[in-house]
Each structure stands twice: as C-alpha cells, then as structure tokens.
XYZ file of C-alpha atoms in Angstrom:
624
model
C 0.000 0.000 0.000
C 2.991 2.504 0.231
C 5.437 2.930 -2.562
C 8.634 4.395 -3.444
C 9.745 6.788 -6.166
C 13.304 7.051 -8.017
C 14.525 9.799 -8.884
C 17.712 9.776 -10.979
C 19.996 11.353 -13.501
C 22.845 14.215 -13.503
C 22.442 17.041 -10.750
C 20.810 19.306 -12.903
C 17.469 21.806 -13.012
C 15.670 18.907 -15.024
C 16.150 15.873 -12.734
C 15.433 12.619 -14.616
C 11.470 11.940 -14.212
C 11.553 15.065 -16.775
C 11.811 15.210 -20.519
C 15.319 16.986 -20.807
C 16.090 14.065 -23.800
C 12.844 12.231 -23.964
C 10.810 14.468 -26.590
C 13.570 14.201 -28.547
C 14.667 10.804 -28.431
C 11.283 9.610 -28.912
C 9.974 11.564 -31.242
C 13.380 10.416 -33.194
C 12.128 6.698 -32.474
C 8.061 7.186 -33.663
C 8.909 9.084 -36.550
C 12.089 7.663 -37.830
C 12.769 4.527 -36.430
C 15.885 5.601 -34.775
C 18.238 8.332 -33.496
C 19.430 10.806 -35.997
C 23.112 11.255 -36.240
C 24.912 13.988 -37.557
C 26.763 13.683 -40.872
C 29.201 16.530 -41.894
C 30.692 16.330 -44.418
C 32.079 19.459 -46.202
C 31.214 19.941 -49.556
C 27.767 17.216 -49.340
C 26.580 19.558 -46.049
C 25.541 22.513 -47.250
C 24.117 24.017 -43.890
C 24.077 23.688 -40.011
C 21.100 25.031 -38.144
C 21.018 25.749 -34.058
C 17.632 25.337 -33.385
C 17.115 26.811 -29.516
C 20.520 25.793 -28.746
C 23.774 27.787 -27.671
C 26.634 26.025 -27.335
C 29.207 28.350 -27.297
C 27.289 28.685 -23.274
C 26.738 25.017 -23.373
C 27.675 22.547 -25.671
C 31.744 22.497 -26.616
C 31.658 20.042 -29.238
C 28.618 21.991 -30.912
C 30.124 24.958 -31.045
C 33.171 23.407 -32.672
C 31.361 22.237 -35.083
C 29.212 25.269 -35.626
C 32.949 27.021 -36.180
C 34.160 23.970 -38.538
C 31.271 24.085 -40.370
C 31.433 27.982 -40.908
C 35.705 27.143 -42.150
C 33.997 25.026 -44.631
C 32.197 27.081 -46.228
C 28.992 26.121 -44.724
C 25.845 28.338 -44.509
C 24.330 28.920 -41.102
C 21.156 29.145 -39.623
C 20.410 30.023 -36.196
C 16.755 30.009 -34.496
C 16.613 31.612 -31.146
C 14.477 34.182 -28.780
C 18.337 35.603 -27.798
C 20.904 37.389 -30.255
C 23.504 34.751 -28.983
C 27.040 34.868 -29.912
C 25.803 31.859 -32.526
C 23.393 34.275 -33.608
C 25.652 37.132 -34.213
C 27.819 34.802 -36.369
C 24.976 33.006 -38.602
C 24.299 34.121 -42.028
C 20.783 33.674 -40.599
C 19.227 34.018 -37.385
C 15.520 34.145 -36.836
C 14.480 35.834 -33.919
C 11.387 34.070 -32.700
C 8.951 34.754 -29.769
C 9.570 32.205 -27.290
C 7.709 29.238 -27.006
C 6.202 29.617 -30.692
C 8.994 27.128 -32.350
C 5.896 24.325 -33.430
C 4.209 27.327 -35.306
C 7.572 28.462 -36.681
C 8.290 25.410 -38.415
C 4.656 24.869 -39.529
C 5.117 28.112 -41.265
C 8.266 27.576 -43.101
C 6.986 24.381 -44.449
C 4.139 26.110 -45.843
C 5.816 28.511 -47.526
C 8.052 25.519 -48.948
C 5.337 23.526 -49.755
C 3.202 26.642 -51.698
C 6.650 27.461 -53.278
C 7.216 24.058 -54.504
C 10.852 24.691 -52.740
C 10.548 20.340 -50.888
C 11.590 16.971 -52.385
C 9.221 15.812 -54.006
C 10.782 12.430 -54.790
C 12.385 12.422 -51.564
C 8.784 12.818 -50.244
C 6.916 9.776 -51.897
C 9.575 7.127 -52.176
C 10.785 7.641 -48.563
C 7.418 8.973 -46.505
C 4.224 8.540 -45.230
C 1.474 10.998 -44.622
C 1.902 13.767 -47.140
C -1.206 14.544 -48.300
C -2.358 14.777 -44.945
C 0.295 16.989 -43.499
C -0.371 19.340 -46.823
C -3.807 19.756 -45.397
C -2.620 21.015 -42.124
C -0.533 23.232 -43.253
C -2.953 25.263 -44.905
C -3.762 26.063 -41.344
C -0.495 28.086 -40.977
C -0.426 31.005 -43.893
C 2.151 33.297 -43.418
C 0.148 36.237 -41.910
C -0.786 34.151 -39.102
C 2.324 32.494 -38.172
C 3.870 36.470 -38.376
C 1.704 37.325 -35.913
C 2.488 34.279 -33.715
C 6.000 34.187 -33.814
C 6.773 37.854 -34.086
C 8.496 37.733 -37.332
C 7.252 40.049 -40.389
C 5.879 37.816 -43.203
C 8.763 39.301 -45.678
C 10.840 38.090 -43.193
C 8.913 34.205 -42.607
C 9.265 33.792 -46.669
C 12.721 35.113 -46.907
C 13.659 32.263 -43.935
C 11.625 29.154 -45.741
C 13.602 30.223 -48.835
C 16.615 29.937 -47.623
C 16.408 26.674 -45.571
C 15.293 25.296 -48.769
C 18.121 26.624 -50.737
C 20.386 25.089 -48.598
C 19.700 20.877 -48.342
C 21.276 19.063 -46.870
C 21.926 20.094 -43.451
C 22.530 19.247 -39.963
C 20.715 20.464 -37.249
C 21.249 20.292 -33.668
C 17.749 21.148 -31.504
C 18.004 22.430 -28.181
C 16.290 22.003 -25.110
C 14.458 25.671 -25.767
C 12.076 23.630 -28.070
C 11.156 21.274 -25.338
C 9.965 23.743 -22.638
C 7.841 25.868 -24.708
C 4.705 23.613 -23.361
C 1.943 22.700 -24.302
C 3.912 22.202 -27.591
C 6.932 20.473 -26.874
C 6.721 17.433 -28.782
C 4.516 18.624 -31.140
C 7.440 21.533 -31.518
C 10.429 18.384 -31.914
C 7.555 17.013 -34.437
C 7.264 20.059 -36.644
C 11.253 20.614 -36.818
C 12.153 17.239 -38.229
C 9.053 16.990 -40.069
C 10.197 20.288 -41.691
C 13.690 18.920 -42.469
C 12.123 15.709 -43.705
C 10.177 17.610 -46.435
C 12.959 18.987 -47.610
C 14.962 15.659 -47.940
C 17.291 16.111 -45.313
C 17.102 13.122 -43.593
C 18.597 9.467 -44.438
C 20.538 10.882 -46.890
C 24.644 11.647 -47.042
C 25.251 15.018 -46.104
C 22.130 15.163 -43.876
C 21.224 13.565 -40.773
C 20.990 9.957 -40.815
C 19.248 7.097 -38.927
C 21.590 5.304 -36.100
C 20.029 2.580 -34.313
C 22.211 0.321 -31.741
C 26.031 -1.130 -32.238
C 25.278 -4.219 -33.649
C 28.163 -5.692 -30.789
C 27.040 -3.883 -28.253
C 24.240 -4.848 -25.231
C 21.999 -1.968 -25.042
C 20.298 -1.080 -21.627
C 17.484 -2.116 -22.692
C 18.337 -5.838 -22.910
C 20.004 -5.226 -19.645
C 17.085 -3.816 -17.669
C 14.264 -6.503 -18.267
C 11.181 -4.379 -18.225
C 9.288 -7.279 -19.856
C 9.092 -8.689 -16.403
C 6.785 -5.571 -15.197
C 3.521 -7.240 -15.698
C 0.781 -4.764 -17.131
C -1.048 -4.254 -13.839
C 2.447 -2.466 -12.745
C 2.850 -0.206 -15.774
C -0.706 0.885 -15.270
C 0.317 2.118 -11.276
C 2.487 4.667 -13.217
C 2.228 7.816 -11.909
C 1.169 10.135 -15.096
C 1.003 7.711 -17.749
C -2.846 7.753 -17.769
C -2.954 11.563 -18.535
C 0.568 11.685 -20.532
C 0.541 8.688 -22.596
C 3.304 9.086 -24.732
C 6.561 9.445 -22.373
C 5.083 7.003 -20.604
C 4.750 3.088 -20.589
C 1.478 3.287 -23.132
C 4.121 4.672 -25.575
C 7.130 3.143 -24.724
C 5.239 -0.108 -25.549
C 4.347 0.906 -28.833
C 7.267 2.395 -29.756
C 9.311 -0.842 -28.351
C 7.121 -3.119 -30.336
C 8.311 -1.318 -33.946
C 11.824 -1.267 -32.601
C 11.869 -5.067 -31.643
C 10.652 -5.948 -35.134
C 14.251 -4.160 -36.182
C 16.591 -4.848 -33.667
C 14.545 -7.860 -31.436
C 15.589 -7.060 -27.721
C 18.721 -5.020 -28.235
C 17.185 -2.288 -29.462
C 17.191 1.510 -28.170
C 14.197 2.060 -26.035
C 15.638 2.149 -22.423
C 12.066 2.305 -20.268
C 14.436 4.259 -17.477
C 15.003 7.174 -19.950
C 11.772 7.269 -22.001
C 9.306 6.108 -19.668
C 9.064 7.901 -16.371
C 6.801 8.497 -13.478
C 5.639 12.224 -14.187
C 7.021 14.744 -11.997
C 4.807 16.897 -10.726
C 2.289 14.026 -10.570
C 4.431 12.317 -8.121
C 4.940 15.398 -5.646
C 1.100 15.481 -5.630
C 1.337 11.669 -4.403
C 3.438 12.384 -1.944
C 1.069 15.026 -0.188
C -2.087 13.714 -0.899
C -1.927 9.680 -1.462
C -3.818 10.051 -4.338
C -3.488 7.932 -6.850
C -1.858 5.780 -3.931
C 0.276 6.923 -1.271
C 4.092 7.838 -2.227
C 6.507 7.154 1.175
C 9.891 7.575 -0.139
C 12.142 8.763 -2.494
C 15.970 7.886 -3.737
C 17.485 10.562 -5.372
C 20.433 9.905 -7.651
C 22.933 12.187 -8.804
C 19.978 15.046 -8.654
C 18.714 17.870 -6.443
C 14.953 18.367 -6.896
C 15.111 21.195 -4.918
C 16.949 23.084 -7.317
C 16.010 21.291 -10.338
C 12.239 21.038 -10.181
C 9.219 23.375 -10.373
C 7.719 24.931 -8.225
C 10.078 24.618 -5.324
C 8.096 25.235 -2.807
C 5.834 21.999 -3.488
C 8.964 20.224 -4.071
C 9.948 21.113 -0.641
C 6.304 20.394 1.163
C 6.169 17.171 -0.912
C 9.953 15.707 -0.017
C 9.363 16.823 4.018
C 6.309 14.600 3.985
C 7.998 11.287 3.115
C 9.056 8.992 5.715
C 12.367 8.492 3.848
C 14.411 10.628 1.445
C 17.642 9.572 0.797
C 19.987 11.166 -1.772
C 22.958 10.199 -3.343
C 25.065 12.712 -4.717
C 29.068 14.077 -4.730
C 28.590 17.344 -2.720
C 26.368 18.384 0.456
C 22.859 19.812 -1.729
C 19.721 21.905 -0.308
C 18.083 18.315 -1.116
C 21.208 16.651 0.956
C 19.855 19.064 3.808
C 16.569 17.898 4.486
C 17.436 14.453 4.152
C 16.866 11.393 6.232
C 20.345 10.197 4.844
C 22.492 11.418 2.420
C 25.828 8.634 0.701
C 28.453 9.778 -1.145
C 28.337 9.224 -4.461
C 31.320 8.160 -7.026
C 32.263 10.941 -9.363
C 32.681 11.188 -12.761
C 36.470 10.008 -12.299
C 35.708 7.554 -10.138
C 33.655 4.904 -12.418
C 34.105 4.118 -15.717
C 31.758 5.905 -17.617
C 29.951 6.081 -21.322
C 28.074 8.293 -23.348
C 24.298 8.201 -22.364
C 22.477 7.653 -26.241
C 25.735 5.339 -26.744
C 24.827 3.043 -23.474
C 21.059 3.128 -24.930
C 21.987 2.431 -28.408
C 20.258 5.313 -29.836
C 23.916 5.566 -31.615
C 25.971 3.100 -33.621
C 28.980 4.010 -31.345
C 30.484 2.679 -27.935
C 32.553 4.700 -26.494
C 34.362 4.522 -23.050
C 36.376 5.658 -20.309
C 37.642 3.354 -17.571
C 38.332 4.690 -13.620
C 40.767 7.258 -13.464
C 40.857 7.644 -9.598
C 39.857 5.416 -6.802
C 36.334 5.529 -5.069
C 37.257 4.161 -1.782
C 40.633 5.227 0.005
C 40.658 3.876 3.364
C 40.534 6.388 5.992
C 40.293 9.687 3.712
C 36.784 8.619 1.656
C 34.772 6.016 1.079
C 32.188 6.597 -2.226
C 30.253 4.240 -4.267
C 29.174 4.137 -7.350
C 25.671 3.270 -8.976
C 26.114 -0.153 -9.824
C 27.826 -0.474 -6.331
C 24.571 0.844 -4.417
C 21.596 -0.945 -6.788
C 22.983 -4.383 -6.824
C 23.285 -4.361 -2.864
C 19.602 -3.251 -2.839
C 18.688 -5.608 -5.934
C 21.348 -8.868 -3.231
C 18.982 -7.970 -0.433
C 15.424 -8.022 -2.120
C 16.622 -11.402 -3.352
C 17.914 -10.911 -6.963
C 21.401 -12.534 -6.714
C 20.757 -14.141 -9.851
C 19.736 -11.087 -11.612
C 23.097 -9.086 -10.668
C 25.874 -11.793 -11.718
C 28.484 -9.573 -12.371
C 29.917 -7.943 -8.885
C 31.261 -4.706 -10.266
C 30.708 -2.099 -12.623
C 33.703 -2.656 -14.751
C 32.512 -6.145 -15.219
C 28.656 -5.065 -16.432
C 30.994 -3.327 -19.122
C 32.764 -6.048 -20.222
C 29.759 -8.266 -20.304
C 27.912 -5.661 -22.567
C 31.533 -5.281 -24.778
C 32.173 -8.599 -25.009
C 30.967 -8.962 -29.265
C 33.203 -5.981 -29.701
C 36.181 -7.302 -27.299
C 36.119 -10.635 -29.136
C 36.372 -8.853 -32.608
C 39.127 -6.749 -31.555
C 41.137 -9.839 -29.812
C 40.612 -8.004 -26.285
C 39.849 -9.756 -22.959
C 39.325 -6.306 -20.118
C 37.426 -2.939 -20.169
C 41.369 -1.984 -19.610
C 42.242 -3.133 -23.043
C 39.453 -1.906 -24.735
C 40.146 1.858 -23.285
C 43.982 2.037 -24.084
C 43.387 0.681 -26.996
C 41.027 2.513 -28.746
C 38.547 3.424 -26.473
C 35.833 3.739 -28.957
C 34.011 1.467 -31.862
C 31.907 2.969 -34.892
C 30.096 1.327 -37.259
C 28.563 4.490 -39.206
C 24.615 4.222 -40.379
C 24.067 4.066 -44.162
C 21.874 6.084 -45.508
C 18.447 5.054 -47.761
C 17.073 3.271 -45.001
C 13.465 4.972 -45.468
C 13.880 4.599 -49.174
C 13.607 0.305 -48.536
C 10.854 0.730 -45.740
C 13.686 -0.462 -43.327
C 12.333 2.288 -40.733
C 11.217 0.615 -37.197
C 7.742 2.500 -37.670
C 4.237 0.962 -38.730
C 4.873 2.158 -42.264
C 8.751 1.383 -42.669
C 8.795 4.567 -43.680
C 9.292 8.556 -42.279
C 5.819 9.057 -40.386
C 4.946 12.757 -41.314
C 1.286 11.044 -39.514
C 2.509 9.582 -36.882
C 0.857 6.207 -36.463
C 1.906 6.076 -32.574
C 0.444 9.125 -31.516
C -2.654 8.087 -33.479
C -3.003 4.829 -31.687
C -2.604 6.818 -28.550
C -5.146 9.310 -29.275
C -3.114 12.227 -29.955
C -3.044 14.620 -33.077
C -1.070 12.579 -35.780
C 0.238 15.729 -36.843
C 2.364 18.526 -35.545
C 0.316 21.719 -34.457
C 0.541 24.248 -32.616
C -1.407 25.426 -29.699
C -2.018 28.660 -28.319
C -1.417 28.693 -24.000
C -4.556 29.868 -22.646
C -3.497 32.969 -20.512
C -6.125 34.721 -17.740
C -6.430 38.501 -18.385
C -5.548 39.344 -14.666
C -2.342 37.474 -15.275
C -1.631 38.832 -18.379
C -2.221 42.326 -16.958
C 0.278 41.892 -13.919
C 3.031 39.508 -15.039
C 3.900 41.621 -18.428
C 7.551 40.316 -19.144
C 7.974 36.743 -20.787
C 10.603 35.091 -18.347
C 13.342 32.879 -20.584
C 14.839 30.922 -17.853
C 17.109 28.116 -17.750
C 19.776 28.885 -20.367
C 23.229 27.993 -19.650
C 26.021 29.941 -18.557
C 29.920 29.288 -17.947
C 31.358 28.243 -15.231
C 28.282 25.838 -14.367
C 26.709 23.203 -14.765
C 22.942 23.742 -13.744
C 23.097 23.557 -9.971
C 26.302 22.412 -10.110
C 30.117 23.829 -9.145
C 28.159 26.575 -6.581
C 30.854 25.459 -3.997
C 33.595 25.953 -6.126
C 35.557 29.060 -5.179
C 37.289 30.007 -8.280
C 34.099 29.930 -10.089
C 32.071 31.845 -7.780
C 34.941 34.600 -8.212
C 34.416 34.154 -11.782
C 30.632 34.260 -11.254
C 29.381 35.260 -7.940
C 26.149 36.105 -8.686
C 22.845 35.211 -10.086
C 22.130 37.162 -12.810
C 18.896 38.474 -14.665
C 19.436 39.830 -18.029
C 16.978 43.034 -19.064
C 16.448 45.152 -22.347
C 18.172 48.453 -21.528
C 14.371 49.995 -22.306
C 12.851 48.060 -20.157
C 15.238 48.690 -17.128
C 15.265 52.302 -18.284
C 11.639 52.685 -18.055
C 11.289 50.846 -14.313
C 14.366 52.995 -12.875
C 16.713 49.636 -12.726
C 20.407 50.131 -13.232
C 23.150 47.705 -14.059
C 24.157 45.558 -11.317
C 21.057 46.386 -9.823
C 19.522 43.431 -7.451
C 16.124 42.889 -9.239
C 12.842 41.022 -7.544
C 11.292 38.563 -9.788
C 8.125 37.439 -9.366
C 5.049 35.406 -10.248
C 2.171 33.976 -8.653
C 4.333 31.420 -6.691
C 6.560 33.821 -5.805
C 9.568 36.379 -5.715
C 13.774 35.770 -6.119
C 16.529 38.072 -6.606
C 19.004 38.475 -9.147
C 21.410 41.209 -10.346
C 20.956 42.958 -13.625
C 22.869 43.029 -16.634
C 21.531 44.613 -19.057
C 21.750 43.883 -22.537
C 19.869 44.141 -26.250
C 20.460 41.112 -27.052
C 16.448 39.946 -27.245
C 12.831 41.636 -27.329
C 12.345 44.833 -24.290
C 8.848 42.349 -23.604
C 11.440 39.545 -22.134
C 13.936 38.688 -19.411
C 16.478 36.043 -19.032
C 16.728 34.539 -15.769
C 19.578 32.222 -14.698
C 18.767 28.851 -13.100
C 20.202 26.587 -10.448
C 21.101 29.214 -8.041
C 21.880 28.349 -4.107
C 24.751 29.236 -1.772
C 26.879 26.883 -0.144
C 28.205 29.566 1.948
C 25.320 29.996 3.734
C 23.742 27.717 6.746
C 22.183 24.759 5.399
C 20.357 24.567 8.331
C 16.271 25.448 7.433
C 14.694 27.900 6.648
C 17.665 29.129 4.872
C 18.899 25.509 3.421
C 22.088 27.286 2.127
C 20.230 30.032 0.615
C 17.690 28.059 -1.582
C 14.711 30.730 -1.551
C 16.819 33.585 -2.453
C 17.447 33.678 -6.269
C 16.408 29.597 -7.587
C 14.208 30.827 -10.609
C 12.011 27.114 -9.461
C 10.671 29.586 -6.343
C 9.067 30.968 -9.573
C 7.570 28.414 -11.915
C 4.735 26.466 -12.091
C 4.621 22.656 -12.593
C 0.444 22.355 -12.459
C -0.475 18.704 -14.510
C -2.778 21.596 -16.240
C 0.146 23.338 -18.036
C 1.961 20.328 -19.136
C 2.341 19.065 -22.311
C -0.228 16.835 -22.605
C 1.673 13.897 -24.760
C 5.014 14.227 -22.378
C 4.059 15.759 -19.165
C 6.712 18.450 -19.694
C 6.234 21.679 -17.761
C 6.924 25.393 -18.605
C 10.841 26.447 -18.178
C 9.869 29.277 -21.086
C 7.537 30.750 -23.343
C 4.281 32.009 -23.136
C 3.340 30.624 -19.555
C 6.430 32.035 -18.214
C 4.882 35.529 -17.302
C 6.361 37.603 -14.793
C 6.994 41.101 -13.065
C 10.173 42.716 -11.920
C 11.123 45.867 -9.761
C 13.937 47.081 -8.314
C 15.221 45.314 -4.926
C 15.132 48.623 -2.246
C 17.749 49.269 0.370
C 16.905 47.155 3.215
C 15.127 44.580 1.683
C-alpha cells in the first residue's frame, strides 16, 4: 500500500522523471525509427542550423562544429528568442517569440510547400502521410504564423527560402524547443518533419538514422522491463494523462523497434518512460493515486532542479524516507533522512548516455581514473555499487551476476572485445577506447524504418493509436487577463552559462569569483523605463513567488522579455532550514509552475519558457 519513487539522472534543473532528452529521443524513435546522427561532411553539407541551442554557453563540441562548419564554407542558420554569440555569427538568425517554435516550423513548411521549394521524390519514395500533413498546413499562412511568432511575413518567406536553398543540413535542436509547453513534442515534431520535407534526412550530407552497435548490449536488454507485468505499468504515476513518455508509448514504440533490432534495441524504459514529476509530488502530499513514502534521489537535487520549489519542498518533508545520493552536500542533501556519497565522474568508468542506450551506432568509453574508496580519507560508491546491494537484499542474486561495474561493461563489450582480440574494459580503453560502425543512408527509401509504415511518419501512427493529433500543431497557452495584466515580461529561464553546470560547481571558489552572482538579463528599455540600473539586485516574481538576481543589461532579445539564470543556491550559507544554504533567495524554481494543467499533454513536460512564463520585476530597495 505505500510505494517508493526514483529519482535519478545528472544534478541538474531537469532531474530525470523530466523530458530533458525524452521528446527528442522519442519523437526520433516514432517518426524515424531511430536516433538521428549527424553527418558533416564538407562539400555534401551545405548548412548547419542551431535550433534553440547555444553552445558556445553550453555545448563544446557543438560549437566546434558550428565554427568547422562555418571554415567550410557552410551556410548557417540560427533560431533563437536571444541574439547569442551563434546568432551574431549566422548568415541567418531568426528571432522568434519564445515558445512559438511548433508554429515556426509549420510556417516555413508552408511557404516551402506553396513554393514548390521540398523533395518531391524524396517525399513519396521515402514517406508517409503527405497529403495529410499538406492539409494542415494550410492552417499556418504566413500572416498568421507572423503574428504568432513575431516575425514580419517578408521576413517568414525570406527564412523558408533559404532553408530550402540550402539541403542538406545538420541540425542540432536544443532544449528551448522542449519547454515551450503545451507544444513540446509537437514543436520536436514540426522541426524534423520540416527537415524531412525537404529531404534532409537518411541521406549523405544530412542527418541519418543510427540505431544500436550491432556488438554492443543496449540497456534495454540489460534492464528486463518485460518482467513488469501490465497491472504495474498501469500504477504509473502520469502515464494515464501523458501517454506518450510514458509506458502506453514506450510499448508501442518498443514493439516497432523489436521488429528491427529484437531485444537489443534503443528504447531504455528508465530514460523514455518515467513516473511524471509533478504528478508524483502530488502523491506524496495527498496519497492520491496511492500513497508515495519515499524517495531515492540519484545524482539530482529536486530542490533546485524542479518546479515549483516550494511543493517540491512540502512534498519531499512529507515522506518517511528521502535519501539522496550525490558528490557534494545539496539543499536536497539538507533535508534528508540520509544522504551517501556518491562516485564521481572520475571515479567509475563511464559512457556516453544515447551510446549506453543504443540510440547511436557508437560505444565509447572511459575506464576509472581515480579510486572511489581510500581507506581512511573517503569512502564513495558508485551506482552499480549501491543498486545491486539493494537488488542482493530483495533477493535478486541471480539477476546481478556480475559484482562490479567494470565487469557489467565487459559483459555488454564482449561482441566488440572478441572482434578486436581483447579480454578487459582496460584493453578496450587504451586501446582505442571507442568502436563505430557508421549508419548508411536510404534506409526509409527500402521501408527499413522501425515504424508501422517502414517509412518517415509525417502522420505519426503512434500518436494516433494513442489518441493524440497525428500531426504537428501548434497550440495557443490559454493565458487569464488578470495574469496577463500583472506579469507583463515573458521570463526565458534556464539557459546555460559558464562556469556551471545547472546547480552544479556553486561550492567551487574560483568559479564563484568568476561568477558570484545570479544574474537576470533586461532590455536596456525596459530597465530604463522601471528605474533599474546595471548591477542592480532585481525582484522577480510570479504567482508562486519572488527571487533576486542582479541585472545586466543587454539588447540582445525583445524589451517584452527577461532572461533569468537557473540553479542558483549558496553553499556559503547555513544549510540549516529555513535558509537551506540560501535556496529561496534567487532559484528561478521559487518561480515556476509545474500544475499537470500546463503540461504538455503527450510528455508531461512543464513550462521552463515561453508564453506561460509571465512575470513582473522591480527594483530590490535598500533594506530589503
């Protein structure tokens, strides 16, 4: 009659039990039939697009590419709210209003489509659901989409022409796209159905469809979620409201990817299928569906990384156990009934995340650089370390037969290990500590897709059988007129920023001299018309409530908006409570909403930007 409640993934603002990868991975399953790998190659590439992504902020290896692809010759595309130093550097940027990206690519394709600017051939030897998606479209003329996304309509045509003009490209999508609820997946949807009609997908020089290393055991072979029987699934919290990131579309997705790849395919339940969030913390203080007792937290700090912090907070103080695991002491670590020390990043071997699902065609790893345990200093332990004790004492000894991680590794290398005349994880990293096999492209063209149709799903056939729109829209938040009225400013939060790592590195003193404060970025007309200077500490508020940050201000995006930094708290201060090193002063979470109401209503995903983000700032006053 009492449960408990997992929560797990890297210390960020997102947590796990959120969608920071699902939309995207599994839209990439339902309407592809895999993950979609970049492919650049100079002189077949003839564009990259940064759709709601800056990774000169955030993403190293993005931005070097960005760079390369500009040496090459490439053209460049960026789509963003911000004028970010991508932007600046793009032969295009397109400066939408946040939260809008679903109608924004709706728009360009109907421009492309009226224009006669997509593949045609591309289109009927390698798709399904054209004539239908044609239809819809017709629902997104220029004017309206102008007036949606804040662009002129000169400006809309101009954009369609010249993402057209410039096939094929890469594109890497952002997390931007995912928060702009109630259209995040519909948003991932739109933007690969928009490259699709253009023919840049499964072909060289565009993105093409990866699927699992053919050598390599996937997770989900490892994790055995056939053995939840369907009266289980159905207890999951969420997945009767949001069907799709949840087991009622894992299942469907898993049973196109099985007839592919049989059990080593991509679909990892523990990434795509979730309890929802918000849904959960309502458990917790109501025991409705069921009552919801405790929590394990791996690796993440819900305080910080969750909405609405202050349910977050009523919700974990009414467990009977919360017990984190984590490398530093968190506001989450503080109200805990125990908190373990978790094995860093150095101190396990490690591999990429879509590589260990087999999303990707390539393995690649990195063995322990430093030890875990050193006898009187420290004494960590690393994931594999903590669940197979749990998994020894519930009486699962023969489903944990190897005794360390290293040795999980080498089980799920061994096809590779054996091809490359190798016998340890040790050999395999000094070695070459990577294997590629790269996708071919023309899958779609032989209906070898792992969807219904074998083929691209412009209709997707999933959502259908779920009861969702088969095709991307875009939907209009519904805000109250007393809200609108107060809140005026459109609050982008959640962006990254250098030196850290969401919530992460706070106690790090040469970054906090590098960065010691939270910061709030304003349109110099906005902060000239509400008397707020630079460096000014700023109160931000909604609803929910109120946090400070210092100004900067810039013209770098629309007077109407503010950018807001995330994952703020202060190891310097007491951790004892109320103050819980700082927690209520400037975490943007104090802020946000995470009602089931304002979800996306296919993934469960909750507002981080766009239109729902509404807020109202004044200066801070001397004294307060």
């Amino acid at each position: 009659k009492t449960s408990f409640l997992i929560l797990f993934g890297s210390p960020n603002r997102f947590g796990a039990v959120t969608i920071c990868y699902g939309p995207r991975s599994m839209v990439w399953y339902s309407t592809f039939g895999g993950a979609i790998v970049p492919n650049r190659q100079p002189g077949k590439t003839q564009m990259m697009v940064l759709w709601g992504r800056n990774p000169h902020e955030g993403g190293p290896s993005s931005w070097h590419s960005f760079l390369n692809a500009k040496k090459a010759g490439m053209r460049t595309m960026v789509v963003d709210p911000r004028h970010t130093e991508p932007a600046r550097q793009a032969d295009c940027w397109v400066q939408l209003r946040p939260g809008t990206d679903a109608a924004l690519a709706l728009g360009l394709m109907h421009v492309i489509v009226e224009e006669g600017l997509h593949d045609r051939q591309f289109i009927e030897q390698r798709t399904y659901g054209f004539d239908d998606l044609c239809e819809r479209l017709k629902e997104y003329p220029p004017e309206k989409v102008a007036r949606i996304t804040g662009l002129s309509v000169p400006r809309l045509v101009e954009t369609a022409r010249f993402f057209a003009a410039n096939q094929p490209s890469t594109m890497v999508i952002g997390e931007a796209a995912e928060h702009s609820t109630p259209n995040s997946i519909q948003a991932i949807r739109a933007i690969n159905v928009l490259r699709t009609i253009v023919g840049s997908i499964d072909v060289e020089g565009g993105c093409l469809i990866g699927g699992p290393h053919p050598d390599f055991v996937t997770d989900a072979a490892m994790e055995a979620s056939e053995r939840l029987s369907p009266e289980q699934r159905a207890k999951q919290l969420g997945a009767d409201r949001f069907r799709f990131l949840s087991y009622p579309g894992w299942e469907l997705v898993t049973e196109q990817l099985r007839k592919k790849w049989g059990e080593n395919h991509p679909a990892a339940a523990y990434l795509n299928c979730m309890a929802h969030a918000p849904t959960a913390f309502r458990a917790m203080l109501t025991g409705e569906p069921y009552p919801l007792r405790g929590l394990l937290v791996s690796a993440s700090n819900p305080l910080l990384s969750q909405g609405n912090t202050k349910l977050v907070y009523e919700a974990l103080k009414s467990l009977d156990l919360l017990a984190p695991r984590d490398t530093t002491w968190t506001p989450t670590a503080a109200i805990s009934d125990y908190a373990l020390p978790a094995a860093s990043l150095l101190e396990r071997p490690e591999m990429g995340n879509f590589a260990s699902v087999g999303a990707y065609p390539l393995v690649q790893v990195g063995e322990t650089a430093l030890p875990p345990v050193v006898p009187g200093h420290h004494d960590r332990r690393d994931d594999y370390e903590v669940w197979r004790g749990l998994g020894l004492r519930l009486g699962q000894r023969d489903d944990w037969p190897w005794e360390t991680f290293e040795e999980t590794w080498e089980h799920r290398l061994a096809g590779i290990m054996e091809r490359r005349g190798q016998r340890s994880l040790q050999e395999f990293v000094r070695s070459k500590r990577w294997d590629l096999i790269p996708p071919e492209p023309g899958q779609a063209l032989h209906g070898g897709l792992a969807t219904a149709t074998g083929k691209i799903e412009l209709r997707s056939t999933i959502l259908e059988r779920l009861g969702y729109d088969p095709l991307p829209a875009y939907i209009e938040p519904e805000i109250p007129a007393d809200i609108g009225k107060r809140y005026r400013f459109l609050n982008i939060s959640g962006c990254r920023f250098r030196p850290y790592h969401h919530s992460e590195f706070r106690h790090v003193d040469s970054f906090r001299r590098l960065h010691p404060d939270p910061i709030v970025e304003i349109h110099v007309d906005a902060a000239l018309r509400l008397g707020i200077a630079d460096g000014d500490w700023v109160w931000i508020e909604t609803p929910k409530g109120r946090v400070k940050q210092r100004a900067r201000l810039s013209t770098d995006f629309d007077p109407r908006f503010i950018v807001t930094q995330h994952g703020w708290w202060f190891p310097e201060r007491p951790a004892e409570e109320p103050s819980l090193y700082g927690l209520w002063e400037s975490n943007i979470n104090v802020t946000t909403d995470d009602d089931p109401d304002l979800c996306d209503p296919m993934s469960g995903g909750w507002p981080f930007k766009g239109l729902y983000m509404r807020c109202r700032i004044e200066k801070v006053e001397d004294g307060e």
